Coordinates of N, CA and C in Angstrom, one line a residue:
Chain A
X1 N -2.3 10.1 33.4 CA -2.7 10.6 32.1 C -1.9 10.0 31.0
X2 N -2.5 9.6 29.9 CA -1.8 8.9 28.8 C -1.2 9.9 27.8
X3 N 0.1 9.7 27.5 CA 0.7 10.6 26.5 C 0.8 9.9 25.2
X4 N 0.5 10.6 24.1 CA 0.6 10.0 22.8 C 2.0 10.3 22.2
X5 N 2.6 9.2 21.7 CA 4.0 9.4 21.1 C 3.8 10.1 19.8
X6 N 4.7 11.1 19.5 CA 4.5 11.8 18.2 C 4.8 10.9 17.0
X7 N 4.1 11.1 15.9 CA 4.3 10.3 14.7 C 5.0 11.1 13.7
X8 N 6.1 10.5 13.0 CA 6.8 11.2 12.0 C 5.9 11.3 10.8
X9 N 6.2 12.2 9.9 CA 5.4 12.4 8.7 C 5.5 11.2 7.8
X10 N 6.7 10.6 7.8 CA 6.8 9.4 6.9 C 5.9 8.3 7.4
X11 N 5.8 8.1 8.7 CA 4.9 7.1 9.2 C 3.4 7.4 8.9
X12 N 3.1 8.7 9.0 CA 1.8 9.2 8.8 C 1.4 8.8 7.3
X13 N 2.3 9.1 6.4 CA 2.1 8.8 5.0 C 1.8 7.3 4.8
X14 N 2.6 6.5 5.5 CA 2.5 5.1 5.3 C 1.2 4.6 5.9
X15 N 0.8 5.1 7.0 CA -0.5 4.8 7.6 C -1.7 5.2 6.7
X16 N -1.6 6.3 6.1 CA -2.6 6.8 5.2 C -2.7 5.8 4.0
X17 N -1.5 5.4 3.5 CA -1.5 4.5 2.4 C -2.2 3.2 2.7
X18 N -2.1 2.7 4.0 CA -2.8 1.5 4.4 C -4.3 1.8 4.7
X19 N -4.5 2.9 5.2 CA -5.9 3.3 5.6 C -6.8 3.5 4.4
X20 N -6.3 4.0 3.3 CA -7.2 4.3 2.2 C -7.9 3.0 1.6
X21 N -7.2 2.0 1.2 CA -7.9 0.8 0.7 C -8.7 0.0 1.7
X22 N -8.2 0.1 3.0 CA -8.8 -0.7 4.1 C -9.9 0.0 4.7
X23 N -9.9 1.3 4.7 CA -10.9 2.1 5.4 C -11.9 2.6 4.4
X24 N -12.6 3.7 4.8 CA -13.8 4.1 4.0 C -13.4 5.1 2.9
X25 N -12.1 5.5 2.8 CA -11.7 6.5 1.8 C -11.8 5.9 0.4
X26 N -11.1 4.8 0.2 CA -11.2 4.1 -1.1 C -11.4 2.6 -0.8
X27 N -12.5 2.3 -0.1 CA -12.8 1.0 0.3 C -12.7 -0.1 -0.8
X28 N -11.9 -1.1 -0.6 CA -11.8 -2.2 -1.6 C -12.6 -3.4 -0.9
X29 N -13.7 -3.8 -1.4 CA -14.5 -4.8 -0.7 C -13.9 -6.1 -0.4
X30 N -13.1 -6.7 -1.4 CA -12.5 -8.0 -1.3 C -11.3 -7.9 -0.4
X31 N -11.2 -8.5 0.8 CA -10.0 -8.4 1.6 C -8.7 -8.8 1.0
X32 N -8.8 -9.8 0.1 CA -7.5 -10.3 -0.5 C -7.0 -9.3 -1.5
X33 N -8.0 -8.7 -2.3 CA -7.6 -7.7 -3.2 C -7.0 -6.5 -2.5
X34 N -7.7 -6.1 -1.4 CA -7.2 -5.0 -0.6 C -5.7 -5.3 -0.1
X35 N -5.5 -6.5 0.3 CA -4.2 -6.9 0.8 C -3.1 -6.8 -0.3
X36 N -3.5 -7.2 -1.5 CA -2.6 -7.1 -2.6 C -2.2 -5.7 -2.9
X37 N -3.3 -4.8 -2.9 CA -3.0 -3.4 -3.2 C -2.1 -2.8 -2.2
X38 N -2.2 -3.2 -0.9 CA -1.3 -2.7 0.1 C 0.1 -3.2 -0.1
X39 N 0.2 -4.5 -0.3 CA 1.5 -5.2 -0.3 C 2.3 -4.8 -1.6
X40 N 1.6 -4.6 -2.7 CA 2.3 -4.3 -4.0 C 2.3 -2.9 -4.3
X41 N 1.8 -2.0 -3.4 CA 1.7 -0.6 -3.6 C 1.0 -0.3 -4.9
X42 N -0.1 -1.1 -5.2 CA -0.8 -0.9 -6.5 C -1.9 0.2 -6.3
X43 N -2.4 0.7 -7.4 CA -3.4 1.8 -7.3 C -4.7 1.1 -6.8
X44 N -5.6 1.9 -6.2 CA -6.8 1.3 -5.7 C -7.7 0.9 -6.8
X45 N -7.5 1.4 -8.0 CA -8.4 1.0 -9.1 C -7.8 -0.2 -9.9
X46 N -6.7 -0.8 -9.4 CA -6.0 -1.8 -10.1 C -7.0 -3.0 -10.5
X47 N -7.9 -3.4 -9.6 CA -8.7 -4.5 -9.8 C -10.0 -4.1 -10.6
X48 N -10.1 -2.9 -11.1 CA -11.3 -2.5 -11.8 C -11.0 -2.6 -13.3
X49 N -9.8 -2.9 -13.7 CA -9.5 -2.9 -15.2 C -10.1 -4.1 -15.8
X50 N -10.2 -4.0 -17.1 CA -10.7 -5.1 -17.9 C -9.6 -5.7 -18.9
X51 N -9.3 -7.0 -18.9 CA -9.9 -8.1 -18.1 C -9.5 -8.0 -16.6
X52 N -10.4 -8.3 -15.8 CA -10.1 -8.2 -14.3 C -9.0 -9.1 -13.9
X53 N -7.9 -8.5 -13.2 CA -6.8 -9.4 -12.7 C -7.3 -10.3 -11.6
X54 N -6.8 -11.5 -11.6 CA -7.2 -12.5 -10.7 C -6.2 -12.5 -9.5
X55 N -6.8 -12.2 -8.3 CA -6.0 -12.0 -7.1 C -5.2 -13.3 -6.7
X56 N -5.8 -14.4 -7.0 CA -5.2 -15.7 -6.7 C -3.9 -15.9 -7.4
X57 N -3.8 -15.3 -8.6 CA -2.5 -15.5 -9.4 C -1.5 -14.4 -8.9
X58 N -2.0 -13.3 -8.4 CA -1.0 -12.2 -8.0 C -0.5 -12.4 -6.6
X59 N -1.4 -12.7 -5.7 CA -1.0 -12.8 -4.3 C -0.3 -14.2 -4.0
X60 N 1.0 -14.3 -4.3 CA 1.7 -15.5 -4.2 C 2.4 -15.6 -2.8
X61 N 2.8 -16.8 -2.4 CA 3.5 -16.9 -1.1 C 4.8 -16.1 -1.0
X62 N 5.3 -15.5 -2.1 CA 6.5 -14.7 -2.0 C 6.2 -13.4 -1.1
X63 N 5.0 -13.1 -0.9 CA 4.6 -12.0 -0.1 C 4.5 -12.3 1.4
X64 N 4.9 -13.6 1.8 CA 4.7 -14.1 3.1 C 5.4 -13.2 4.2
X65 N 6.7 -12.9 4.0 CA 7.4 -12.2 4.9 C 6.9 -10.7 5.1
X66 N 6.6 -10.1 3.9 CA 6.0 -8.8 3.9 C 4.7 -8.7 4.7
X67 N 3.9 -9.8 4.5 CA 2.6 -9.8 5.1 C 2.7 -9.9 6.6
X68 N 3.7 -10.7 7.1 CA 3.9 -10.9 8.5 C 4.3 -9.6 9.1
X69 N 5.2 -8.8 8.4 CA 5.7 -7.5 9.0 C 4.5 -6.6 9.0
X70 N 3.7 -6.6 7.9 CA 2.5 -5.7 7.8 C 1.6 -6.0 9.0
X71 N 1.3 -7.2 9.4 CA 0.4 -7.6 10.5 C 0.9 -7.0 11.8
X72 N 2.2 -7.1 12.0 CA 2.8 -6.5 13.3 C 2.7 -5.0 13.3
X73 N 3.0 -4.4 12.1 CA 3.1 -3.0 12.0 C 1.7 -2.4 12.2
X74 N 0.7 -3.0 11.5 CA -0.7 -2.4 11.6 C -1.2 -2.7 13.0
X75 N -0.9 -3.9 13.6 CA -1.4 -4.2 14.9 C -1.0 -3.3 16.0
X76 N 0.2 -2.8 15.9 CA 0.7 -1.8 16.9 C 0.5 -0.4 16.6
X77 N -0.2 -0.1 15.4 CA -0.3 1.3 15.0 C -1.5 2.0 15.6
X78 N -1.7 3.2 15.3 CA -2.9 4.0 15.9 C -4.1 3.9 15.0
X79 N -4.1 3.1 14.0 CA -5.2 3.0 13.0 C -6.5 2.5 13.8
X80 N -7.6 2.7 13.2 CA -8.9 2.4 13.9 C -9.0 0.8 13.9
X81 N -9.8 0.4 14.9 CA -10.0 -1.1 15.1 C -10.6 -1.8 13.8
X82 N -11.4 -1.0 13.1 CA -12.0 -1.6 11.9 C -10.9 -1.9 10.8
X83 N -10.0 -0.9 10.7 CA -9.0 -1.1 9.7 C -8.0 -2.2 10.1
X84 N -7.7 -2.2 11.4 CA -6.8 -3.3 11.9 C -7.4 -4.6 11.7
X85 N -8.7 -4.7 12.0 CA -9.5 -6.0 11.8 C -9.4 -6.5 10.4
X86 N -9.7 -5.5 9.5 CA -9.7 -5.9 8.0 C -8.3 -6.3 7.6
X87 N -7.3 -5.5 7.9 CA -5.9 -5.8 7.4 C -5.4 -7.1 8.1
X88 N -5.5 -7.2 9.4 CA -4.9 -8.3 10.1 C -5.7 -9.6 9.7
X89 N -7.0 -9.5 9.6 CA -7.8 -10.6 9.2 C -7.4 -11.1 7.8
X90 N -7.2 -10.2 6.9 CA -6.8 -10.6 5.5 C -5.4 -11.2 5.5
X91 N -4.5 -10.7 6.3 CA -3.2 -11.3 6.4 C -3.3 -12.7 7.0
X92 N -4.0 -12.9 8.0 CA -4.1 -14.2 8.6 C -4.7 -15.2 7.6
X93 N -5.8 -14.8 6.9 CA -6.4 -15.7 5.9 C -5.4 -16.0 4.8
X94 N -4.6 -15.0 4.4 CA -3.5 -15.2 3.4 C -2.5 -16.2 3.8
X95 N -2.0 -16.0 5.1 CA -1.0 -16.9 5.6 C -1.5 -18.4 5.7
X96 N -2.7 -18.5 6.2 CA -3.3 -19.9 6.4 C -3.6 -20.6 5.1
X97 N -4.2 -19.8 4.1 CA -4.7 -20.5 2.9 C -3.7 -20.5 1.8
X98 N -3.0 -19.4 1.6 CA -2.1 -19.3 0.4 C -0.7 -19.8 0.8
X99 N -0.2 -19.4 2.0 CA 1.1 -19.8 2.4 C 1.1 -21.1 3.1
X100 N 0.0 -21.7 3.4 CA -0.2 -23.0 4.1 C 0.6 -23.0 5.4
X101 N 0.5 -21.9 6.2 CA 1.2 -21.9 7.5 C 0.4 -22.8 8.5
X102 N 1.1 -23.7 9.2 CA 0.4 -24.6 10.1 C -0.2 -23.9 11.3
X103 N -1.3 -24.4 11.9 CA -1.9 -23.8 13.1 C -0.9 -23.5 14.2
X104 N 0.0 -24.5 14.4 CA 1.0 -24.3 15.5 C 2.0 -23.1 15.2
X105 N 2.4 -23.1 13.9 CA 3.3 -22.0 13.5 C 2.6 -20.7 13.6
X106 N 1.3 -20.7 13.3 CA 0.5 -19.5 13.3 C 0.4 -19.0 14.8
X107 N 0.1 -19.9 15.7 CA -0.1 -19.6 17.1 C 1.2 -19.0 17.6
X108 N 2.4 -19.6 17.2 CA 3.7 -19.2 17.7 C 3.9 -17.7 17.2
X109 N 3.6 -17.5 15.9 CA 3.8 -16.2 15.3 C 2.9 -15.1 16.0
X110 N 1.7 -15.5 16.3 CA 0.7 -14.5 16.9 C 1.0 -14.1 18.3
X111 N 2.0 -14.9 18.9 CA 2.3 -14.5 20.3 C 2.9 -13.1 20.4
X112 N 3.7 -12.7 19.3 CA 4.4 -11.4 19.3 C 3.5 -10.3 18.7
X113 N 2.3 -10.7 18.2 CA 1.5 -9.7 17.5 C 0.6 -8.9 18.5
X114 N 0.6 -7.6 18.4 CA -0.1 -6.8 19.4 C -1.6 -6.8 19.2
X115 N -2.1 -7.3 18.0 CA -3.5 -7.3 17.7 C -4.0 -8.6 17.2
X116 N -5.1 -9.1 17.8 CA -5.7 -10.4 17.3 C -7.1 -10.1 16.8
X117 N -7.2 -10.3 15.4 CA -8.6 -10.0 14.9 C -9.7 -10.9 15.4
X118 N -9.3 -12.1 15.9 CA -10.3 -13.0 16.4 C -10.9 -12.5 17.7
X119 N -10.0 -11.9 18.5 CA -10.4 -11.5 19.8 C -11.1 -10.1 19.9
X120 N -10.8 -9.3 18.8 CA -11.3 -7.9 18.8 C -12.8 -7.8 18.4
X121 N -13.6 -7.1 19.2 CA -15.0 -6.9 18.8 C -15.2 -5.5 18.4
X122 N -15.3 -5.3 17.0 CA -15.4 -3.9 16.5 C -16.7 -3.3 16.9
X123 N -17.7 -4.1 17.3 CA -19.0 -3.6 17.6 C -19.2 -3.3 19.1
X124 N -18.1 -3.5 19.9 CA -18.1 -3.3 21.3 C -18.6 -1.9 21.7
X125 N -19.5 -1.8 22.6 CA -20.0 -0.5 23.0 C -21.2 0.0 22.2
X126 N -21.5 -0.6 21.2 CA -22.6 -0.1 20.3 C -24.0 -0.7 20.8
X127 N -25.0 0.1 20.7 CA -26.3 -0.3 21.2 C -27.0 -1.2 20.1
X128 N -28.3 -1.5 20.4 CA -29.0 -2.4 19.5 C -29.1 -1.9 18.1
X129 N -29.2 -0.5 18.0 CA -29.3 0.1 16.7 C -28.0 0.5 16.0
X130 N -26.9 0.0 16.7 CA -25.6 0.3 16.1 C -25.2 1.7 16.4
X131 N -25.8 2.3 17.4 CA -25.4 3.7 17.7 C -24.6 3.8 18.9
Chain B
X1 N -20.7 -7.0 -4.8 CA -19.5 -6.2 -4.7 C -19.7 -4.9 -5.5
X2 N -19.0 -3.8 -5.0 CA -19.2 -2.5 -5.6 C -18.8 -2.5 -7.1
X3 N -17.8 -3.3 -7.5 CA -17.3 -3.3 -8.9 C -18.4 -3.8 -9.8
X4 N -19.3 -4.7 -9.3 CA -20.3 -5.3 -10.1 C -21.3 -4.2 -10.6
X5 N -21.3 -3.1 -9.9 CA -22.2 -2.0 -10.4 C -21.6 -1.2 -11.5
X6 N -20.3 -1.4 -11.8 CA -19.7 -0.6 -12.8 C -20.2 -1.1 -14.2
X7 N -20.6 -0.1 -15.0 CA -21.1 -0.5 -16.4 C -19.8 -0.6 -17.3
X8 N -20.0 -1.3 -18.4 CA -18.8 -1.5 -19.3 C -18.1 -0.2 -19.7
X9 N -18.9 0.8 -19.9 CA -18.3 2.1 -20.4 C -17.5 2.7 -19.3
X10 N -17.8 2.4 -18.0 CA -17.0 2.9 -16.9 C -15.6 2.3 -16.9
X11 N -15.7 1.0 -17.2 CA -14.4 0.2 -17.2 C -13.5 0.7 -18.3
X12 N -14.1 1.0 -19.5 CA -13.3 1.5 -20.6 C -12.7 2.9 -20.2
X13 N -13.5 3.7 -19.5 CA -13.0 5.0 -19.0 C -11.8 4.8 -18.1
X14 N -11.9 3.8 -17.3 CA -10.8 3.6 -16.3 C -9.5 3.2 -17.1
X15 N -9.6 2.3 -18.1 CA -8.5 1.9 -18.9 C -7.9 3.1 -19.6
X16 N -8.8 4.0 -20.2 CA -8.3 5.2 -20.9 C -7.5 6.1 -19.9
X17 N -8.1 6.2 -18.7 CA -7.4 7.1 -17.7 C -6.0 6.6 -17.4
X18 N -5.9 5.3 -17.3 CA -4.6 4.7 -17.0 C -3.6 5.0 -18.2
X19 N -4.1 4.8 -19.4 CA -3.3 5.1 -20.6 C -2.8 6.6 -20.5
X20 N -3.7 7.4 -20.2 CA -3.4 8.9 -20.2 C -2.4 9.1 -19.1
X21 N -2.5 8.4 -18.0 CA -1.5 8.6 -16.9 C -0.1 8.2 -17.4
X22 N -0.1 7.1 -18.2 CA 1.2 6.7 -18.7 C 1.9 7.7 -19.6
X23 N 1.0 8.3 -20.5 CA 1.5 9.4 -21.4 C 2.0 10.5 -20.5
X24 N 1.2 10.9 -19.5 CA 1.6 12.0 -18.6 C 3.0 11.7 -18.0
X25 N 3.2 10.5 -17.6 CA 4.4 10.1 -16.9 C 5.6 10.3 -17.9
X26 N 5.4 9.9 -19.2 CA 6.5 10.1 -20.2 C 6.8 11.6 -20.4
X27 N 5.7 12.4 -20.4 CA 5.9 13.8 -20.6 C 6.7 14.4 -19.5
X28 N 6.3 13.9 -18.3 CA 7.0 14.4 -17.1 C 8.5 14.1 -17.1
X29 N 8.8 12.9 -17.6 CA 10.2 12.5 -17.7 C 10.9 13.5 -18.7
X30 N 10.3 13.7 -19.9 CA 10.9 14.6 -20.8 C 11.1 16.0 -20.2
X31 N 10.1 16.5 -19.4 CA 10.3 17.8 -18.8 C 11.4 17.8 -17.8
X32 N 11.5 16.7 -17.1 CA 12.6 16.6 -16.1 C 13.9 16.6 -16.7
X33 N 14.0 15.9 -17.9 CA 15.3 15.9 -18.6 C 15.7 17.3 -19.1
X34 N 14.7 18.0 -19.5 CA 15.0 19.4 -19.9 C 15.5 20.2 -18.8
X35 N 14.8 20.0 -17.6 CA 15.2 20.8 -16.4 C 16.6 20.5 -16.0
X36 N 17.0 19.2 -16.0 CA 18.3 18.7 -15.6 C 19.3 19.3 -16.5
X37 N 19.0 19.4 -17.8 CA 20.0 19.9 -18.8 C 20.2 21.4 -18.5
X38 N 19.0 22.1 -18.2 CA 19.1 23.5 -18.0 C 20.0 23.8 -16.7
X39 N 19.8 22.9 -15.8 CA 20.6 23.1 -14.5 C 22.0 22.9 -14.8
X40 N 22.3 21.9 -15.7 CA 23.7 21.6 -16.0 C 24.3 22.7 -16.9
X41 N 23.5 23.5 -17.5 CA 23.9 24.5 -18.4 C 25.0 25.5 -17.8
X42 N 24.8 25.8 -16.6 CA 25.8 26.7 -15.9 C 27.2 26.0 -15.8
X43 N 27.2 24.7 -15.8 CA 28.5 24.1 -15.5 C 29.2 23.6 -16.8
X44 N 28.4 23.2 -17.8 CA 29.0 22.7 -19.0 C 28.7 23.7 -20.1
X45 N 29.3 23.5 -21.3 CA 29.1 24.4 -22.4 C 27.7 24.3 -22.9
X46 N 27.2 25.3 -23.6 CA 25.8 25.3 -24.1 C 25.5 24.1 -25.0
X47 N 26.5 23.8 -25.9 CA 26.3 22.8 -26.8 C 26.2 21.4 -26.1
X48 N 27.1 21.3 -25.1 CA 27.1 20.0 -24.3 C 25.8 19.8 -23.6
X49 N 25.2 20.9 -23.0 CA 24.0 20.9 -22.3 C 22.8 20.5 -23.3
X50 N 22.9 21.0 -24.5 CA 21.9 20.7 -25.5 C 22.0 19.2 -25.8
X51 N 23.2 18.7 -25.9 CA 23.4 17.3 -26.3 C 22.9 16.4 -25.2
X52 N 23.1 16.8 -23.9 CA 22.6 16.0 -22.8 C 21.1 16.0 -22.8
X53 N 20.5 17.2 -23.1 CA 19.0 17.2 -23.1 C 18.4 16.3 -24.2
X54 N 19.1 16.4 -25.4 CA 18.6 15.5 -26.5 C 18.8 14.0 -26.1
X55 N 19.9 13.7 -25.5 CA 20.1 12.3 -25.2 C 19.1 11.8 -24.2
X56 N 18.8 12.7 -23.2 CA 17.8 12.3 -22.1 C 16.4 12.2 -22.7
X57 N 16.2 13.0 -23.7 CA 14.8 13.0 -24.3 C 14.7 11.7 -25.1
X58 N 15.7 11.3 -25.8 CA 15.6 10.1 -26.6 C 15.7 8.8 -25.8
X59 N 16.5 8.8 -24.8 CA 16.6 7.7 -23.9 C 16.3 8.1 -22.5
X60 N 15.0 8.3 -22.1 CA 14.7 8.7 -20.8 C 15.0 7.6 -19.8
X61 N 15.5 8.0 -18.6 CA 15.8 7.0 -17.6 C 14.5 6.3 -17.1
X62 N 14.5 5.0 -16.8 CA 13.3 4.3 -16.4 C 12.8 4.9 -15.1
X63 N 11.4 4.8 -15.0 CA 10.8 5.2 -13.7 C 11.3 4.2 -12.6
X64 N 11.8 4.8 -11.5 CA 12.3 3.9 -10.5 C 11.2 3.1 -9.9
X65 N 11.3 1.8 -9.7 CA 10.2 1.0 -9.0 C 10.0 1.5 -7.6
X66 N 8.8 1.4 -7.1 CA 8.5 1.8 -5.7 C 9.4 1.0 -4.8
X67 N 9.8 1.6 -3.7 CA 10.6 0.9 -2.7 C 9.8 -0.2 -2.1
X68 N 10.5 -1.3 -1.7 CA 9.8 -2.4 -1.1 C 9.2 -1.9 0.2
X69 N 7.8 -1.9 0.3 CA 7.2 -1.4 1.5 C 7.5 -2.1 2.7
X70 N 7.8 -3.5 2.6 CA 8.1 -4.2 3.8 C 9.3 -3.7 4.6
X71 N 10.3 -3.2 3.8 CA 11.5 -2.6 4.5 C 11.1 -1.4 5.3
X72 N 10.2 -0.6 4.7 CA 9.8 0.7 5.4 C 9.0 0.3 6.6
X73 N 8.1 -0.7 6.5 CA 7.3 -1.1 7.7 C 8.2 -1.7 8.8
X74 N 9.2 -2.4 8.3 CA 10.1 -3.1 9.3 C 10.8 -2.0 10.2
X75 N 11.3 -0.9 9.4 CA 11.9 0.2 10.1 C 11.0 0.9 11.1
X76 N 9.7 1.1 10.6 CA 8.7 1.8 11.5 C 8.3 0.9 12.6
X77 N 8.3 -0.4 12.4 CA 7.9 -1.3 13.5 C 9.0 -1.2 14.6
X78 N 10.2 -1.1 14.2 CA 11.3 -1.0 15.2 C 11.1 0.4 16.0
X79 N 10.8 1.4 15.2 CA 10.5 2.7 15.8 C 9.4 2.6 16.9
X80 N 8.3 2.0 16.4 CA 7.2 1.8 17.3 C 7.6 1.1 18.6
X81 N 8.3 0.0 18.4 CA 8.7 -0.8 19.6 C 9.6 0.0 20.5
X82 N 10.5 0.8 20.0 CA 11.4 1.6 20.8 C 10.6 2.7 21.6
X83 N 9.6 3.2 20.8 CA 8.8 4.3 21.5 C 8.0 3.6 22.6
X84 N 7.5 2.4 22.4 CA 6.7 1.7 23.4 C 7.6 1.4 24.6
X85 N 8.8 1.0 24.4 CA 9.8 0.6 25.4 C 10.1 1.9 26.3
X86 N 10.3 3.0 25.6 CA 10.5 4.3 26.3 C 9.4 4.7 27.2
X87 N 8.1 4.5 26.6 CA 6.9 4.8 27.4 C 6.9 4.0 28.7
X88 N 7.2 2.7 28.5 CA 7.1 1.7 29.6 C 8.1 2.1 30.7
X89 N 9.3 2.6 30.3 CA 10.3 3.0 31.2 C 9.9 4.2 32.1
X90 N 9.2 5.1 31.3 CA 8.8 6.3 32.0 C 7.7 6.0 33.0

């Protein structure tokens, strides 16, 4: 029988904070905008203001370390596969495209990560009608 | 994208709400300053407490920036790893 490890309230708050923009509660459609909101602790409506902020200017390589920690934290958490897929996928895209992490360094880093968005199939077990 | 369905008046509404939040934050600081002064009233003289309240009202302390989330995640990641290690041992 599998026993679930108890989660502290602090961790629950943190998971909720990540779950909101990445999940259905306050879904942010653009993954990079979602990642910025999580990393910078911005409000979910941050990108709705006029003039619209450009995520390419905000999400700079200075967030690289934080993004790597986020990937490991989310990968090992109890969040749903969909949320993990969105957050980890956005982090990988950010590391490869914005921080210019080489494929070898990326493969080395991903060895310690508990979740791989490329290998996870979020539609596993669903029928033809998605039920 | 969902934001594309927002009409211009909605965007203006959002900006207005943000401004209102800022004013609300300032009001909250003023209220907290008053509270702090009232709490201090028991320890310092009444005039001193009033002076503190006035000073805090005129120069409210800045809102503390949010803690760096990566530090919190790092701590929790260690917690997770420890919990996993304990489960493996059992």
